[in-house]
Amino acid sequence: MMNVQRQLCISLALGSFLLVSSLPALAQKNNQSDVTGFIITTGDIVSGAFVPGRNGGFNPAAQVAIDRAAAALNGLLAKGAIAGIPPETQQALASILTETGNPTSAAIQFQNTLVAAGADTKLAAGFVKSLQGLTAGSVISPGKLVGAIEAYNALVNSGNGNFLQVAAPQLQAVKAALLQLVGHLV
């Protein structure tokens, strides 16, 4: 189980890398200089997926792809159609991601399950918060998606074998959701 979770972390890290490196950098277009525009800091995502001057959004093609992926994901979760994950877990995650139904109750239940399984309370709270509204309106915020991936990786990396087994349905549901979103950017 540990190897599977580590492999997932690597997959999500790779997906994050592909997310930000799949499109050409602004400096590579229209003969622009690397030093024009906003100064990029270590906390910024670079390489063109987040275009300076457009409120930190994806470039238009990437935004369309990720928004379509969000709509598809919302539909799958609402139907409980992701194989191997209990429908009630999928419905709770759908409520959290879309902020529909009873998202507060779903978030509390999700967080309590993670903490009861052995997750650090602060990490679990931050993780659930990073998921709240991620796919609301089938529109994805680039920064929020990266934040959710980072929170997922931090939670998994901090967990022990018991935590990973007990919280497996929730973690598998989120893994499937994040991979669905990141997979449409490459």
GROMACS .gro file of C-alpha atoms in nm:
model
  186
    1MET     CA    1   0.000   0.000   0.000
    2MET     CA    2   0.287   0.239   0.083
    3ASN     CA    3   0.442   0.182  -0.261
    4VAL     CA    4   0.111   0.253  -0.431
    5GLN     CA    5   0.073   0.578  -0.238
    6ARG     CA    6   0.431   0.684  -0.309
    7GLN     CA    7   0.375   0.604  -0.675
    8LEU     CA    8   0.062   0.822  -0.662
    9CYS     CA    9   0.264   1.110  -0.513
   10ILE     CA   10   0.515   1.072  -0.792
   11SER     CA   11   0.233   1.060  -1.048
   12LEU     CA   12   0.073   1.374  -0.909
   13ALA     CA   13   0.409   1.549  -0.894
   14LEU     CA   14   0.469   1.451  -1.257
   15GLY     CA   15   0.119   1.569  -1.345
   16SER     CA   16   0.187   1.901  -1.174
   17PHE     CA   17   0.509   1.936  -1.368
   18LEU     CA   18   0.334   1.854  -1.693
   19LEU     CA   19   0.058   2.097  -1.601
   20VAL     CA   20   0.298   2.386  -1.588
   21SER     CA   21   0.536   2.281  -1.860
   22SER     CA   22   0.298   2.165  -2.131
   23LEU     CA   23   0.269   2.503  -2.297
   24PRO     CA   24   0.536   2.734  -2.435
   25ALA     CA   25   0.668   3.015  -2.221
   26LEU     CA   26   0.562   3.367  -2.308
   27ALA     CA   27   0.919   3.453  -2.400
   28GLN     CA   28   0.899   3.192  -2.675
   29LYS     CA   29   0.610   3.372  -2.847
   30ASN     CA   30   0.607   3.691  -3.049
   31ASN     CA   31   0.977   3.752  -2.991
   32GLN     CA   32   0.921   3.859  -2.629
   33SER     CA   33   1.211   3.890  -2.388
   34ASP     CA   34   1.238   3.668  -2.081
   35VAL     CA   35   1.254   3.974  -1.858
   36THR     CA   36   0.940   4.154  -1.971
   37GLY     CA   37   0.622   4.138  -1.769
   38PHE     CA   38   0.585   4.020  -1.414
   39ILE     CA   39   0.884   3.895  -1.216
   40ILE     CA   40   0.836   3.530  -1.133
   41THR     CA   41   0.909   3.417  -0.778
   42THR     CA   42   0.971   3.070  -0.642
   43GLY     CA   43   0.605   3.042  -0.545
   44ASP     CA   44   0.483   3.104  -0.901
   45ILE     CA   45   0.401   2.844  -1.160
   46VAL     CA   46   0.587   2.921  -1.480
   47SER     CA   47   0.633   2.806  -1.841
   48GLY     CA   48   0.320   2.953  -1.990
   49ALA     CA   49   0.038   2.754  -1.831
   50PHE     CA   50  -0.021   3.053  -1.604
   51VAL     CA   51  -0.008   3.360  -1.820
   52PRO     CA   52   0.102   3.684  -1.648
   53GLY     CA   53  -0.141   3.967  -1.700
   54ARG     CA   54  -0.445   3.743  -1.719
   55ASN     CA   55  -0.523   3.730  -1.348
   56GLY     CA   56  -0.304   3.424  -1.299
   57GLY     CA   57  -0.518   3.206  -1.526
   58PHE     CA   58  -0.435   2.929  -1.769
   59ASN     CA   59  -0.379   3.026  -2.127
   60PRO     CA   60  -0.712   2.996  -2.316
   61ALA     CA   61  -0.655   2.648  -2.464
   62ALA     CA   62  -0.549   2.500  -2.131
   63GLN     CA   63  -0.841   2.669  -1.951
   64VAL     CA   64  -1.092   2.514  -2.194
   65ALA     CA   65  -0.937   2.168  -2.148
   66ILE     CA   66  -0.930   2.185  -1.768
   67ASP     CA   67  -1.284   2.326  -1.746
   68ARG     CA   68  -1.414   2.040  -1.964
   69ALA     CA   69  -1.231   1.795  -1.740
   70ALA     CA   70  -1.393   1.957  -1.435
   71ALA     CA   71  -1.739   1.923  -1.589
   72ALA     CA   72  -1.674   1.557  -1.673
   73LEU     CA   73  -1.540   1.490  -1.325
   74ASN     CA   74  -1.839   1.657  -1.161
   75GLY     CA   75  -2.070   1.434  -1.367
   76LEU     CA   76  -1.882   1.115  -1.280
   77LEU     CA   77  -1.876   1.191  -0.908
   78ALA     CA   78  -2.245   1.290  -0.900
   79LYS     CA   79  -2.333   0.952  -1.054
   80GLY     CA   80  -2.089   0.761  -0.834
   81ALA     CA   81  -1.937   0.629  -1.157
   82ILE     CA   82  -1.569   0.601  -1.061
   83ALA     CA   83  -1.499   0.229  -1.029
   84GLY     CA   84  -1.369   0.095  -0.698
   85ILE     CA   85  -1.473   0.394  -0.485
   86PRO     CA   86  -1.787   0.378  -0.270
   87PRO     CA   87  -2.066   0.596  -0.414
   88GLU     CA   88  -2.117   0.777  -0.082
   89THR     CA   89  -1.748   0.879  -0.083
   90GLN     CA   90  -1.782   1.006  -0.439
   91GLN     CA   91  -2.097   1.201  -0.352
   92ALA     CA   92  -1.927   1.360  -0.049
   93LEU     CA   93  -1.629   1.458  -0.262
   94ALA     CA   94  -1.860   1.596  -0.532
   95SER     CA   95  -2.034   1.810  -0.272
   96ILE     CA   96  -1.699   1.944  -0.146
   97LEU     CA   97  -1.555   2.010  -0.493
   98THR     CA   98  -1.866   2.176  -0.636
   99GLU     CA   99  -1.991   2.335  -0.313
  100THR     CA  100  -2.338   2.195  -0.378
  101GLY     CA  101  -2.571   1.987  -0.164
  102ASN     CA  102  -2.438   2.010   0.190
  103PRO     CA  103  -2.068   2.088   0.136
  104THR     CA  104  -2.001   2.188   0.497
  105SER     CA  105  -2.128   1.857   0.631
  106ALA     CA  106  -1.940   1.664   0.361
  107ALA     CA  107  -1.616   1.853   0.437
  108ILE     CA  108  -1.648   1.788   0.811
  109GLN     CA  109  -1.718   1.419   0.749
  110PHE     CA  110  -1.425   1.390   0.508
  111GLN     CA  111  -1.189   1.565   0.749
  112ASN     CA  112  -1.309   1.362   1.049
  113THR     CA  113  -1.253   1.039   0.859
  114LEU     CA  114  -0.898   1.141   0.773
  115VAL     CA  115  -0.818   1.249   1.131
  116ALA     CA  116  -0.976   0.933   1.278
  117ALA     CA  117  -0.754   0.729   1.045
  118GLY     CA  118  -0.446   0.902   1.185
  119ALA     CA  119  -0.393   1.212   0.971
  120ASP     CA  120  -0.249   1.524   1.129
  121THR     CA  121  -0.543   1.753   1.214
  122LYS     CA  122  -0.390   2.062   1.050
  123LEU     CA  123  -0.287   1.876   0.735
  124ALA     CA  124  -0.633   1.718   0.705
  125ALA     CA  125  -0.802   2.056   0.752
  126GLY     CA  126  -0.577   2.220   0.494
  127PHE     CA  127  -0.630   1.934   0.254
  128VAL     CA  128  -1.009   1.948   0.274
  129LYS     CA  129  -1.002   2.327   0.247
  130SER     CA  130  -0.792   2.299  -0.070
  131LEU     CA  131  -1.065   2.084  -0.225
  132GLN     CA  132  -1.355   2.313  -0.138
  133GLY     CA  133  -1.498   2.466  -0.454
  134LEU     CA  134  -1.216   2.333  -0.673
  135THR     CA  135  -1.455   2.240  -0.957
  136ALA     CA  136  -1.745   2.473  -0.868
  137GLY     CA  137  -1.915   2.592  -1.184
  138SER     CA  138  -1.685   2.360  -1.381
  139VAL     CA  139  -1.421   2.634  -1.381
  140ILE     CA  140  -1.078   2.557  -1.239
  141SER     CA  141  -0.844   2.805  -1.076
  142PRO     CA  142  -0.484   2.714  -1.162
  143GLY     CA  143  -0.351   2.812  -0.821
  144LYS     CA  144  -0.625   2.619  -0.642
  145LEU     CA  145  -0.552   2.304  -0.846
  146VAL     CA  146  -0.181   2.319  -0.766
  147GLY     CA  147  -0.267   2.384  -0.400
  148ALA     CA  148  -0.493   2.078  -0.390
  149ILE     CA  149  -0.221   1.859  -0.541
  150GLU     CA  150   0.036   1.987  -0.293
  151ALA     CA  151  -0.203   1.936   0.001
  152TYR     CA  152  -0.278   1.581  -0.116
  153ASN     CA  153   0.092   1.499  -0.145
  154ALA     CA  154   0.166   1.647   0.199
  155LEU     CA  155  -0.114   1.444   0.357
  156VAL     CA  156  -0.006   1.118   0.193
  157ASN     CA  157   0.362   1.174   0.270
  158SER     CA  158   0.283   1.233   0.638
  159GLY     CA  159   0.064   0.925   0.673
  160ASN     CA  160   0.161   0.586   0.808
  161GLY     CA  161   0.048   0.250   0.672
  162ASN     CA  162  -0.261   0.236   0.895
  163PHE     CA  163  -0.372   0.583   0.786
  164LEU     CA  164  -0.328   0.499   0.419
  165GLN     CA  165  -0.535   0.182   0.454
  166VAL     CA  166  -0.817   0.328   0.666
  167ALA     CA  167  -0.850   0.647   0.463
  168ALA     CA  168  -0.808   0.465   0.132
  169PRO     CA  169  -1.157   0.540  -0.012
  170GLN     CA  170  -1.122   0.915   0.046
  171LEU     CA  171  -0.764   0.923  -0.080
  172GLN     CA  172  -0.849   0.711  -0.385
  173ALA     CA  173  -1.143   0.937  -0.467
  174VAL     CA  174  -0.927   1.249  -0.449
  175LYS     CA  175  -0.648   1.078  -0.643
  176ALA     CA  176  -0.892   0.989  -0.920
  177ALA     CA  177  -1.029   1.345  -0.924
  178LEU     CA  178  -0.688   1.512  -0.937
  179LEU     CA  179  -0.557   1.275  -1.202
  180GLN     CA  180  -0.872   1.338  -1.410
  181LEU     CA  181  -0.806   1.712  -1.398
  182VAL     CA  182  -0.431   1.705  -1.452
  183GLY     CA  183  -0.458   1.440  -1.723
  184HIS     CA  184  -0.647   1.679  -1.951
  185LEU     CA  185  -0.366   1.931  -1.955
  186VAL     CA  186  -0.110   1.720  -2.132
   0.00000   0.00000   0.00000
